[in-house]
Amino acid sequence: MTDPSRFGVYGGRFVPETLMAALEELERGFRTIVPGKKFQEEMKYYLHEYAGRRTPLTFCRNVSRDFGCRVYLKREDLLHSGAHKLNNALGQALLAKFMGKHRLIAETGAGQHGVATAIAGAVLGMQVDVFMGEEDIRRQKLNVSRMKMLGARVVPVSSGSRTLKDAINEALRDWVTNVATTHYLIGSVVGPHPFPTMVRDFQTVIGNETRDQVMEKEGRLPDAIVACVGGGSNAIGIFTPFLGEDTRLFGAEAGGEGPEGRHGATLCRGRPGILHGTYTYLIQDAFGQILESHSISAGLDYPGVGPEHSYLRDSGRVSYHPVTDREALDAFLYLSRSEGIIPALESAHAVSLAEKVATGLQKDDVLVINLSGRGDKDVSQVSSMVGDLL
Amino acid sequence: MTSRIGLAFSGAGRPLLVACLVAGDPDERTSLDLMKEAENCGADIIELVMPHSDPVADGPVMQKAMQRALSAGTTPDTLFSQIRNFRSVSKTPLLVLTYANIVVQRGIATFYREAAEAGADGIAIADVPLEESDPFCVAARNEGIDPVLFISQTTSRERLERIVAGAGGFLYLVAVLGVTGAREQIDPRVIGHIRAVKAASALPVVPGFGIGTAGQVRELVRAGADGVIVGSAIVREIERTLEDPFAMREAVGGKVREMASALR
């Protein structure tokens, strides 16, 4: 029998003993509660009535003309909250509520997952504490205000590099301390088992809808799908229903400053190791100390990646490529002006890689880009970077 | 063959003090001096921490100590050299505590072999629970190293039995729900927990996390603890005296003496 906590050699549960009981309880809840009729009905209500699913699959006439193939965007930017993060936040918050927890904690980098958790907490009547690095709080004022507006407490993290990695450390430390009352609502397909599997399952709604929508519009499956990969939850979400098909799958990682500079391209340039409870590719030094990542987009600025992506990388099923800050910025402006859609900087990485993928496609080939979030949060950052050019 | 750690517990006739320091904090030479000072002041076992950039089981005092050590360039090479130098002048049992990625990057077998050659007696890994412990315990047994495993208040009876079966040296009983760092009070649930674990295990049961005063040490010993592990309370003395190496030695020695006196 295969170990359900592993994806090939990757994954596992590298956590202090104190957390093992909580992970076992969570896994039981995930296996027994989530498939149940009551949970599924509630989840359907929140996803459809509340969050606005299903999200459109938009055929982009202008991008298709420019790229020379049939380009669709999966519009997670149109989901309530403005990003795919809410699919997972609603799923886990609902599960936690079914399990009798009344407090949610979360980590956030750019603030999107923090906002999604704050929304889920507000609508489900649960207390929310969001851990956020001091550096990110400074950089992402808009989302900090949104979280507070939604009734969440934002806890500044001053340890380490004061960014996402340290916010996860601090959330794990809080969870160890308050494990009886609290659910740690992790925001991506990272962390110890069962998180990578559970978050994947909550995000697979993206891929399931995409599959139906492409079949409706094209009468066949897509030739290629491109998604950005930080922790990798939007990518896993859209890839999963296509893993057994012929569709070519591409992941865009944060190439940062380029081949010589700082980056967040964990799968392209990292090495396997253990961080935040899981065995996966990491950006680390020769001795196993974790190094700081860098990306123009805070959502991709993480020195680890989901363990299933490590498996998909090694097996060759998904092809991962770095996209530099500069390329992402160009794609951000390109999509804004060609289609009137301002993408999140994270999603702009996928748009950029899609342009390269398209060069190998024919006119009638179908290419889907997962537009994981909208770019409102990035507008002030981008203006300050390219203000003179606008 | 009974290990040096096992002999220390069986031979002492009293509970033991495990004094914890971070390798290379604030630098290798000072850290080595502090190990000797701790030993002279009554530490029965030294726990030496190999620092990690992301220590999720540790509170602020240990985090800062690890940052100091890493800034000073501490690597596993530093750790093993510090152990070798200590071992050349001391027979006091030595436990290494670290995080999984440090061991995995070195190569599990290599890390345990190097630790054994340097003179370490046990290794505990903060983020390796029973489910992931097999390759680490196998390497430990191959090298004659005690695989020290953790028990928490959240550990079920069934897990406890399996942990006891796999562990060596002693059982590291996590005395708080939370991370390392001295607390005002002992969690009252720990008292009953120590009794329950002792009833299930022939190995010595040694609480750690949150212990920083002589009163707390006596309370735990009354509950049946075979020793206590004191970390942050000692390491905090280093943080407090960073500007003055002489005062540092005094302060660390004083804290160890205070803890040791509660066990005699």
XYZ file of C-alpha atoms in Angstrom:
654
model
C 0.000 0.000 0.000
C 1.314 3.455 -0.811
C 1.825 5.876 2.043
C -0.971 8.485 1.799
C 1.318 11.124 3.321
C 3.766 10.867 0.388
C 3.998 11.891 -3.235
C 6.758 9.537 -4.336
C 9.541 10.300 -1.877
C 8.166 13.786 -1.117
C 5.795 14.961 1.610
C 5.538 13.400 5.052
C 4.968 14.812 8.512
C 8.116 16.426 9.895
C 6.586 18.179 12.901
C 7.135 18.242 16.658
C 5.412 15.359 18.457
C 2.954 17.807 20.042
C 1.338 18.414 16.648
C 0.929 14.778 15.645
C -2.387 14.351 17.446
C -3.748 17.439 15.707
C -2.623 16.189 12.295
C -4.226 12.811 12.957
C -7.456 14.481 14.090
C -7.404 16.677 10.998
C -6.819 13.714 8.711
C -9.755 11.856 10.282
C -11.940 14.934 9.817
C -10.786 15.302 6.240
C -11.480 11.620 5.425
C -14.825 11.332 7.219
C -16.442 14.791 7.347
C -15.511 16.269 3.958
C -17.041 13.495 1.783
C -20.254 13.602 3.853
C -23.501 14.959 2.401
C -23.897 17.695 5.008
C -20.410 19.105 4.441
C -20.746 18.904 0.666
C -24.077 20.757 0.736
C -22.658 23.508 2.928
C -19.551 23.769 0.774
C -21.670 24.012 -2.359
C -23.640 26.861 -0.831
C -20.540 28.802 0.138
C -18.732 28.234 -3.156
C -21.687 28.957 -5.429
C -24.041 31.318 -3.604
C -21.439 33.145 -1.583
C -18.091 33.089 -3.413
C -19.453 33.262 -6.944
C -18.453 29.932 -8.491
C -18.309 28.749 -11.133
C -15.827 31.319 -12.378
C -15.812 32.042 -16.132
C -13.420 30.542 -18.640
C -12.880 33.543 -20.895
C -11.823 33.179 -24.522
C -9.382 36.040 -25.100
C -9.624 37.285 -28.676
C -6.734 39.733 -28.472
C -4.298 37.467 -26.667
C -5.225 34.621 -29.023
C -4.394 36.821 -31.994
C -1.071 37.845 -30.423
C -0.058 34.355 -29.238
C -1.219 32.562 -32.390
C -3.404 29.939 -30.686
C -6.737 29.726 -28.851
C -6.108 31.254 -25.419
C -8.515 30.998 -22.492
C -8.213 32.497 -19.013
C -9.647 30.661 -16.014
C -10.986 33.632 -14.096
C -10.153 33.012 -10.437
C -9.634 36.779 -10.300
C -13.421 37.034 -10.375
C -13.892 34.865 -7.289
C -15.015 36.756 -4.176
C -11.906 38.140 -2.442
C -10.148 38.420 -5.808
C -8.153 35.208 -5.802
C -8.389 31.407 -5.745
C -7.285 31.342 -2.096
C -10.911 31.527 -0.953
C -11.709 28.001 -2.263
C -9.318 26.534 0.273
C -10.060 28.991 3.072
C -13.799 28.227 2.939
C -13.173 24.475 2.775
C -10.779 24.337 5.704
C -12.742 26.829 7.821
C -15.904 24.821 7.307
C -14.094 21.597 8.190
C -12.641 23.232 11.323
C -16.115 24.352 12.331
C -17.497 20.833 11.820
C -14.594 19.594 13.988
C -15.579 21.949 16.821
C -12.692 24.423 16.539
C -13.599 28.056 17.086
C -10.358 29.810 16.235
C -8.507 29.968 12.914
C -4.904 30.973 12.450
C -3.244 31.582 9.105
C -0.006 32.819 7.626
C 0.067 35.307 4.827
C 2.678 36.884 2.587
C 0.937 39.186 0.140
C -2.139 39.120 2.316
C -4.436 37.292 -0.135
C -4.666 34.158 1.969
C -5.015 36.270 5.101
C -7.922 38.115 3.514
C -9.510 34.833 2.363
C -9.229 33.401 5.876
C -10.614 36.605 7.401
C -13.579 36.373 5.013
C -14.195 32.709 5.871
C -13.909 33.484 9.578
C -16.330 36.391 9.300
C -18.997 34.485 7.419
C -18.660 31.367 9.604
C -18.408 33.257 12.887
C -14.893 32.165 13.844
C -12.071 34.117 15.456
C -9.166 34.734 13.047
C -5.532 35.576 13.831
C -3.282 36.092 10.814
C 0.505 35.930 11.138
C 2.297 38.278 8.793
C 5.947 39.286 8.593
C 6.672 42.873 9.569
C 8.314 43.395 6.206
C 5.167 42.192 4.382
C 2.896 44.300 6.599
C 4.850 47.312 5.465
C 4.633 46.265 1.797
C 0.977 45.212 1.725
C -0.937 47.907 3.581
C -4.138 47.478 1.573
C -4.603 43.826 2.503
C -3.694 44.507 6.149
C -6.544 47.028 6.241
C -8.889 44.558 4.539
C -8.144 41.871 7.119
C -8.726 44.267 9.998
C -11.923 45.530 8.363
C -13.111 41.912 8.223
C -12.546 41.500 11.953
C -9.303 39.529 11.898
C -6.319 40.282 14.096
C -3.045 40.740 12.214
C -0.085 39.518 14.278
C 3.249 41.039 13.193
C 6.134 38.558 12.948
C 9.532 40.014 13.732
C 11.619 36.807 13.665
C 13.967 35.727 10.867
C 13.498 37.474 7.540
C 10.091 38.847 8.653
C 8.345 37.430 5.599
C 6.097 34.494 4.658
C 8.481 31.738 5.770
C 8.701 33.261 9.242
C 4.943 33.814 9.383
C 4.523 30.042 8.826
C 7.045 29.324 11.610
C 5.093 31.575 13.952
C 1.739 30.043 12.986
C 3.162 26.571 13.679
C 4.389 27.788 17.076
C 0.944 29.171 17.888
C -0.690 25.928 16.765
C 1.591 23.863 19.021
C 0.440 26.065 21.889
C -3.314 26.251 21.165
C -3.790 22.957 19.421
C -7.039 22.006 21.191
C -9.080 25.055 20.185
C -7.382 26.180 17.012
C -7.178 25.095 13.396
C -4.156 26.152 11.383
C -5.604 27.123 8.030
C -2.539 26.782 5.855
C -2.797 28.675 2.591
C -1.108 26.459 0.046
C -0.356 22.831 -0.821
C 2.579 22.927 1.602
C 3.119 21.824 5.199
C 2.784 18.388 6.776
C 0.312 15.721 5.644
C -2.685 16.002 5.280
C -2.401 19.674 4.253
C -0.941 19.198 0.730
C -3.646 16.651 -0.127
C -6.472 18.529 1.563
C -5.636 21.908 0.016
C -5.281 20.231 -3.386
C -8.728 18.696 -3.028
C -10.299 22.035 -2.105
C -8.594 23.745 -5.075
C -9.367 21.020 -7.621
C -12.706 22.761 -8.220
C -10.695 25.059 -10.514
C -9.564 22.187 -12.739
C -12.905 20.374 -12.688
C -14.719 23.486 -13.883
C -12.033 24.189 -16.482
C -12.405 20.695 -17.865
C -16.179 21.042 -18.210
C -15.920 24.538 -19.673
C -13.296 23.635 -22.280
C -15.368 20.623 -23.301
C -18.433 22.874 -23.647
C -16.593 25.471 -25.719
C -14.131 23.408 -27.724
C -15.531 19.894 -27.548
C -12.128 18.596 -26.486
C -9.496 18.922 -23.781
C -6.902 21.720 -23.891
C -3.458 21.161 -25.407
C -1.647 23.071 -22.684
C -2.317 24.621 -19.274
C -0.078 27.184 -17.590
C -0.212 28.244 -13.928
C 2.106 30.083 -11.569
C 3.751 28.184 -8.711
C 4.731 29.661 -5.364
C 3.536 27.095 -2.855
C 1.564 25.836 -5.819
C -2.096 25.609 -4.824
C -3.677 27.247 -7.877
C -1.454 25.155 -10.135
C -2.279 21.863 -8.422
C -5.935 22.921 -8.450
C -6.074 23.318 -12.208
C -3.597 20.500 -13.077
C -5.117 17.671 -11.053
C -8.030 16.681 -13.347
C -5.643 16.674 -16.334
C -2.777 14.633 -14.863
C -4.048 11.474 -16.560
C -4.645 13.195 -19.910
C -2.402 14.259 -22.800
C -2.674 17.972 -21.920
C 0.787 19.483 -21.470
C 1.169 21.181 -18.078
C 3.471 24.104 -17.292
C 4.366 25.790 -14.002
C 5.782 29.329 -13.873
C 8.153 29.915 -10.977
C 9.519 33.192 -9.660
C 12.757 33.727 -11.583
C 13.265 36.957 -9.646
C 16.312 38.938 -10.746
C 17.340 36.299 -13.270
C 19.873 33.438 -13.472
C 22.557 35.297 -11.495
C 20.335 36.993 -8.912
C 17.934 36.280 -6.080
C 14.871 34.217 -6.949
C 11.990 32.036 -5.780
C 12.414 29.297 -8.405
C 12.479 26.426 -5.942
C 11.848 23.591 -8.401
C 14.085 24.959 -11.146
C 17.043 25.897 -8.966
C 16.568 24.278 -5.512
C 17.352 20.930 -3.902
C 15.156 18.569 -1.832
C 15.056 19.030 1.930
C 12.695 19.493 4.869
C 10.883 22.709 5.764
C 7.541 23.385 7.421
C 6.785 19.732 7.952
C 7.388 18.398 4.464
C 10.141 16.916 2.293
C 10.255 18.939 -0.902
C 12.462 21.122 -3.090
C 13.871 24.082 -1.140
C 16.123 27.066 -1.584
C 18.828 26.295 0.957
C 22.556 26.375 1.568
C 24.895 23.373 1.594
C 24.206 22.741 5.289
C 20.408 22.813 5.158
C 19.838 26.372 6.343
C 16.947 27.937 4.463
C 17.828 30.923 2.303
C 15.682 33.935 1.631
C 13.777 33.839 -1.617
C 12.967 36.835 -3.747
C 10.190 37.706 -6.152
C 8.478 40.830 -7.404
C 5.290 39.078 -6.306
C 4.940 38.388 -2.598
C 2.749 35.341 -3.317
C 5.633 33.543 -5.058
C 8.263 34.708 -2.568
C 8.701 31.420 -0.689
C 11.790 29.179 -0.429
C 9.736 25.958 -0.523
C 7.043 24.456 -2.739
C 4.277 21.879 -2.372
C 5.658 18.314 -2.212
C 3.371 17.098 -4.997
C 5.008 19.603 -7.343
C 8.395 18.110 -6.416
C 7.021 14.733 -7.436
C 5.526 16.091 -10.673
C 8.827 17.800 -11.465
C 10.884 14.630 -11.023
C 8.386 12.502 -12.947
C 8.449 15.031 -15.774
C 4.643 15.230 -15.939
C 4.752 18.990 -15.351
C 7.388 21.254 -16.837
C 8.486 24.132 -14.574
C 10.201 27.279 -15.818
C 11.436 30.485 -14.172
C 9.889 33.815 -15.171
C 11.841 36.897 -14.140
C 10.458 39.926 -12.326
C 10.903 41.949 -15.511
C 9.024 39.415 -17.666
C 6.199 39.258 -15.131
C 5.951 43.025 -15.099
C 5.745 43.113 -18.900
C 3.010 40.468 -18.859
C 1.150 42.390 -16.147
C 0.985 45.460 -18.364
C 0.361 43.434 -21.514
C -2.740 41.674 -20.168
C -4.049 44.878 -18.630
C -3.865 46.673 -21.956
C -4.705 43.895 -24.389
C -7.692 42.442 -22.539
C -8.594 45.038 -19.908
C -7.817 42.545 -17.157
C -5.283 43.554 -14.488
C -3.748 40.274 -13.273
C -2.102 39.653 -9.938
C 1.683 39.793 -10.323
C 1.684 36.078 -9.428
C -0.678 35.269 -12.298
C 1.324 37.547 -14.603
C 4.143 34.979 -14.333
C 1.790 32.409 -15.874
C 0.815 34.818 -18.663
C 4.485 35.372 -19.467
C 5.301 31.667 -19.587
C 2.174 31.041 -21.683
C 3.510 33.361 -24.351
C 6.611 31.159 -24.644
C 4.582 27.936 -24.574
C 2.379 29.332 -27.357
C 5.329 29.572 -29.729
C 5.269 25.772 -29.895
C 1.499 25.556 -30.540
C -0.592 25.618 -33.724
C -3.333 28.117 -34.555
C -6.152 25.793 -33.474
C -4.444 24.517 -30.330
C -6.118 25.378 -27.039
C -4.104 27.003 -24.260
C -5.544 27.702 -20.791
C -3.913 30.145 -18.373
C -4.991 30.013 -14.746
C -5.554 33.636 -13.821
C -5.276 32.932 -10.118
C -5.968 36.454 -8.872
C -6.619 40.038 -9.757
C -3.980 42.741 -9.597
C -5.602 45.525 -7.593
C -3.295 44.726 -4.693
C -0.269 45.231 -6.952
C -1.282 48.455 -8.656
C 0.540 50.808 -6.313
C 3.704 48.676 -6.364
C 3.702 48.479 -10.149
C 3.037 52.214 -10.561
C 5.991 53.033 -8.373
C 8.182 50.710 -10.488
C 7.098 51.725 -13.970
C 5.458 55.079 -13.253
C 7.615 56.922 -15.764
C 6.679 54.571 -18.578
C 2.939 54.970 -18.124
C 25.783 -2.388 25.934
C 24.407 0.393 28.084
C 25.165 3.829 26.704
C 26.922 6.633 28.522
C 23.530 8.345 28.884
C 21.931 5.158 30.268
C 24.788 4.663 32.753
C 24.503 8.247 33.943
C 20.865 7.732 34.883
C 21.332 4.303 36.447
C 24.503 5.243 38.307
C 23.630 8.623 39.765
C 21.066 7.615 42.346
C 19.377 10.995 41.884
C 17.652 12.927 39.098
C 19.979 14.460 36.518
C 20.366 17.952 35.129
C 20.501 18.202 31.352
C 21.909 21.633 30.530
C 21.329 22.916 27.040
C 23.535 25.230 24.973
C 23.586 26.129 21.291
C 26.756 25.098 19.440
C 28.676 28.169 18.306
C 26.685 30.579 20.493
C 28.064 33.196 20.541
C 31.095 31.553 18.876
C 32.668 28.100 18.905
C 35.361 28.783 21.469
C 33.101 30.552 23.950
C 30.446 27.884 23.497
C 33.009 25.184 24.311
C 34.082 27.106 27.429
C 30.440 27.376 28.484
C 29.979 23.603 28.089
C 32.899 23.038 30.458
C 31.557 25.664 32.832
C 28.134 24.008 32.828
C 29.761 20.669 33.572
C 31.811 22.163 36.430
C 28.710 23.757 37.901
C 26.739 20.534 38.064
C 25.329 19.662 34.635
C 25.098 15.863 34.405
C 24.393 15.763 30.681
C 25.056 18.445 28.063
C 22.506 18.982 25.336
C 24.176 20.746 22.435
C 21.907 22.256 19.804
C 22.926 22.351 16.156
C 21.189 25.577 15.069
C 18.655 25.787 12.247
C 17.392 28.843 10.396
C 13.740 27.867 10.982
C 13.375 26.243 14.418
C 9.600 25.800 14.713
C 9.720 24.082 18.112
C 11.674 26.920 19.692
C 10.688 30.148 21.393
C 12.374 33.567 21.061
C 15.377 32.931 23.362
C 16.542 29.816 21.494
C 15.721 31.393 18.117
C 17.991 34.323 18.892
C 20.736 32.026 20.135
C 20.564 30.027 16.907
C 20.724 33.228 14.872
C 23.816 34.299 16.834
C 25.451 30.939 16.196
C 24.575 30.917 12.497
C 25.841 34.472 12.105
C 29.102 33.281 13.653
C 29.297 30.687 10.854
C 28.231 27.574 12.752
C 27.851 24.447 10.590
C 27.781 20.725 11.435
C 31.588 20.878 11.084
C 31.627 23.405 13.934
C 29.293 21.201 15.950
C 31.444 18.101 15.565
C 34.664 19.993 16.243
C 33.125 21.472 19.408
C 32.026 17.999 20.523
C 35.479 16.523 19.797
C 37.154 19.258 21.821
C 34.755 18.763 24.702
C 35.134 14.993 24.571
C 38.938 15.274 24.756
C 38.605 16.667 28.288
C 35.281 15.270 29.536
C 33.347 12.055 29.956
C 30.021 13.846 30.555
C 27.289 12.407 28.310
C 26.376 14.574 25.377
C 23.090 14.802 23.501
C 22.797 16.600 20.164
C 19.502 18.294 19.377
C 18.730 19.592 15.910
C 16.170 19.721 13.100
C 15.607 17.153 10.378
C 16.904 19.135 7.407
C 20.331 19.617 8.992
C 20.714 15.845 9.281
C 19.200 15.051 5.883
C 21.469 17.495 4.027
C 24.542 15.975 5.660
C 23.246 12.521 4.825
C 21.515 10.703 7.665
C 24.127 7.942 7.995
C 26.985 10.427 7.660
C 25.609 12.743 10.328
C 25.204 9.947 12.858
C 28.633 8.514 12.046
C 30.338 11.889 12.404
C 28.456 12.566 15.644
C 29.509 9.182 17.056
C 33.121 9.674 15.999
C 33.181 13.112 17.607
C 31.902 11.638 20.861
C 28.162 12.368 20.995
C 26.014 9.860 22.906
C 22.493 10.694 21.797
C 20.641 12.603 19.098
C 17.163 14.129 19.291
C 15.485 15.767 16.303
C 12.782 18.261 17.154
C 10.708 17.817 13.998
C 10.944 14.051 13.553
C 7.950 12.309 15.115
C 7.634 8.531 15.340
C 6.152 8.247 11.823
C 9.297 9.693 10.227
C 11.816 8.328 12.722
C 12.790 4.990 11.148
C 15.798 6.045 9.048
C 17.081 8.212 11.899
C 16.699 5.497 14.546
C 18.340 2.907 12.281
C 21.336 5.191 11.728
C 21.515 5.862 15.464
C 21.537 2.158 16.352
C 24.193 1.479 13.715
C 26.487 4.025 15.326
C 25.738 3.235 18.974
C 23.935 6.574 19.392
C 20.825 6.779 21.592
C 17.815 7.899 19.544
C 16.082 10.218 22.003
C 12.385 10.604 21.121
C 9.760 13.070 22.329
C 6.538 12.510 24.252
C 3.880 15.199 24.544
C 0.662 15.618 26.493
C -1.102 15.097 23.197
C 0.605 11.722 22.629
C -1.947 8.906 22.750
C -1.414 5.790 24.838
C -0.948 3.694 21.702
C 1.664 6.075 20.260
C 3.424 6.218 23.630
C 3.961 2.477 23.544
C 5.418 2.603 20.046
C 7.649 5.574 20.942
C 8.941 3.784 24.038
C 9.768 0.771 21.871
C 11.797 2.873 19.436
C 13.532 5.299 21.791
C 16.948 5.060 23.446
C 18.717 6.878 26.296
C 15.697 8.612 27.803
C 12.256 9.928 26.892
C 12.156 13.668 26.283
C 8.849 14.712 27.823
C 7.655 18.011 26.385
C 6.400 19.742 29.520
C 4.327 22.450 27.828
C 1.851 22.755 25.017
C 4.039 25.118 23.090
C 7.574 26.029 22.198
C 10.748 26.209 24.285
C 11.169 29.073 26.716
C 11.035 29.428 30.495
C 7.528 29.860 31.962
C 6.303 31.222 35.287
C 4.574 27.987 36.240
C 4.718 24.297 35.548
C 1.618 23.147 33.671
C -0.271 21.197 36.364
C -1.143 18.478 33.808
C 2.552 17.632 33.505
C 2.614 16.087 36.975
C 0.087 13.402 36.084
C 1.637 13.010 32.661
C 5.070 12.178 34.092
C 3.504 9.480 36.293
C 1.616 7.981 33.362
C 4.670 7.877 31.098
C 6.864 6.401 33.822
C 4.324 3.655 34.327
C 4.587 2.791 30.633
C 8.358 2.956 30.205
C 11.551 1.507 31.588
C 13.509 4.417 30.091
C 14.219 7.480 32.239
C 11.581 10.197 31.776
C 13.005 13.696 31.527
C 10.825 16.791 31.106
C 12.054 19.781 29.118
C 10.546 23.045 27.708
C 9.485 25.847 30.024
C 11.641 24.933 33.034
C 13.705 27.734 34.549
C 13.601 27.823 38.362
C 14.787 25.599 41.215
C 11.219 25.447 42.511
C 9.982 24.053 39.198
C 12.790 21.508 39.151
C 11.829 20.256 42.624
C 8.174 20.092 41.632
C 8.987 17.909 38.607
C 11.282 15.657 40.618
C 8.543 15.148 43.215
C 6.302 14.043 40.354
C 8.861 11.368 39.505
C 10.982 12.948 36.785
C 14.343 11.215 36.329
C 15.907 14.535 35.444
C 15.123 17.920 33.939
C 16.237 19.685 30.766
C 16.952 23.390 31.124
C 17.585 25.338 27.938
C 16.218 28.844 27.452
C 16.805 29.805 31.102
C 20.529 29.119 30.641
C 20.794 30.492 27.111
C 19.052 33.693 28.219
C 22.066 34.331 30.458
C 24.261 34.347 27.348
C 21.974 36.851 25.652
C 22.081 39.043 28.766
C 25.883 39.134 28.985
C 26.931 39.272 25.320
C 29.125 42.306 25.922
C 31.111 40.715 28.736
C 32.608 37.198 28.311
C 33.645 36.958 31.961
C 30.188 37.862 33.200
C 28.759 35.372 30.693
C 30.666 32.494 32.194
C 29.617 33.540 35.677
C 25.990 33.953 34.686
C 25.731 30.620 32.856
C 27.558 28.829 35.679
C 25.323 30.467 38.252
C 22.143 29.393 36.498
C 23.385 25.818 36.106
C 24.412 25.724 39.780
C 20.974 26.973 40.825
C 19.262 24.215 38.833
C 21.725 21.527 39.929
C 21.332 22.367 43.606
C 17.616 21.635 43.341
C 18.459 18.061 42.337
C 20.827 17.247 45.164
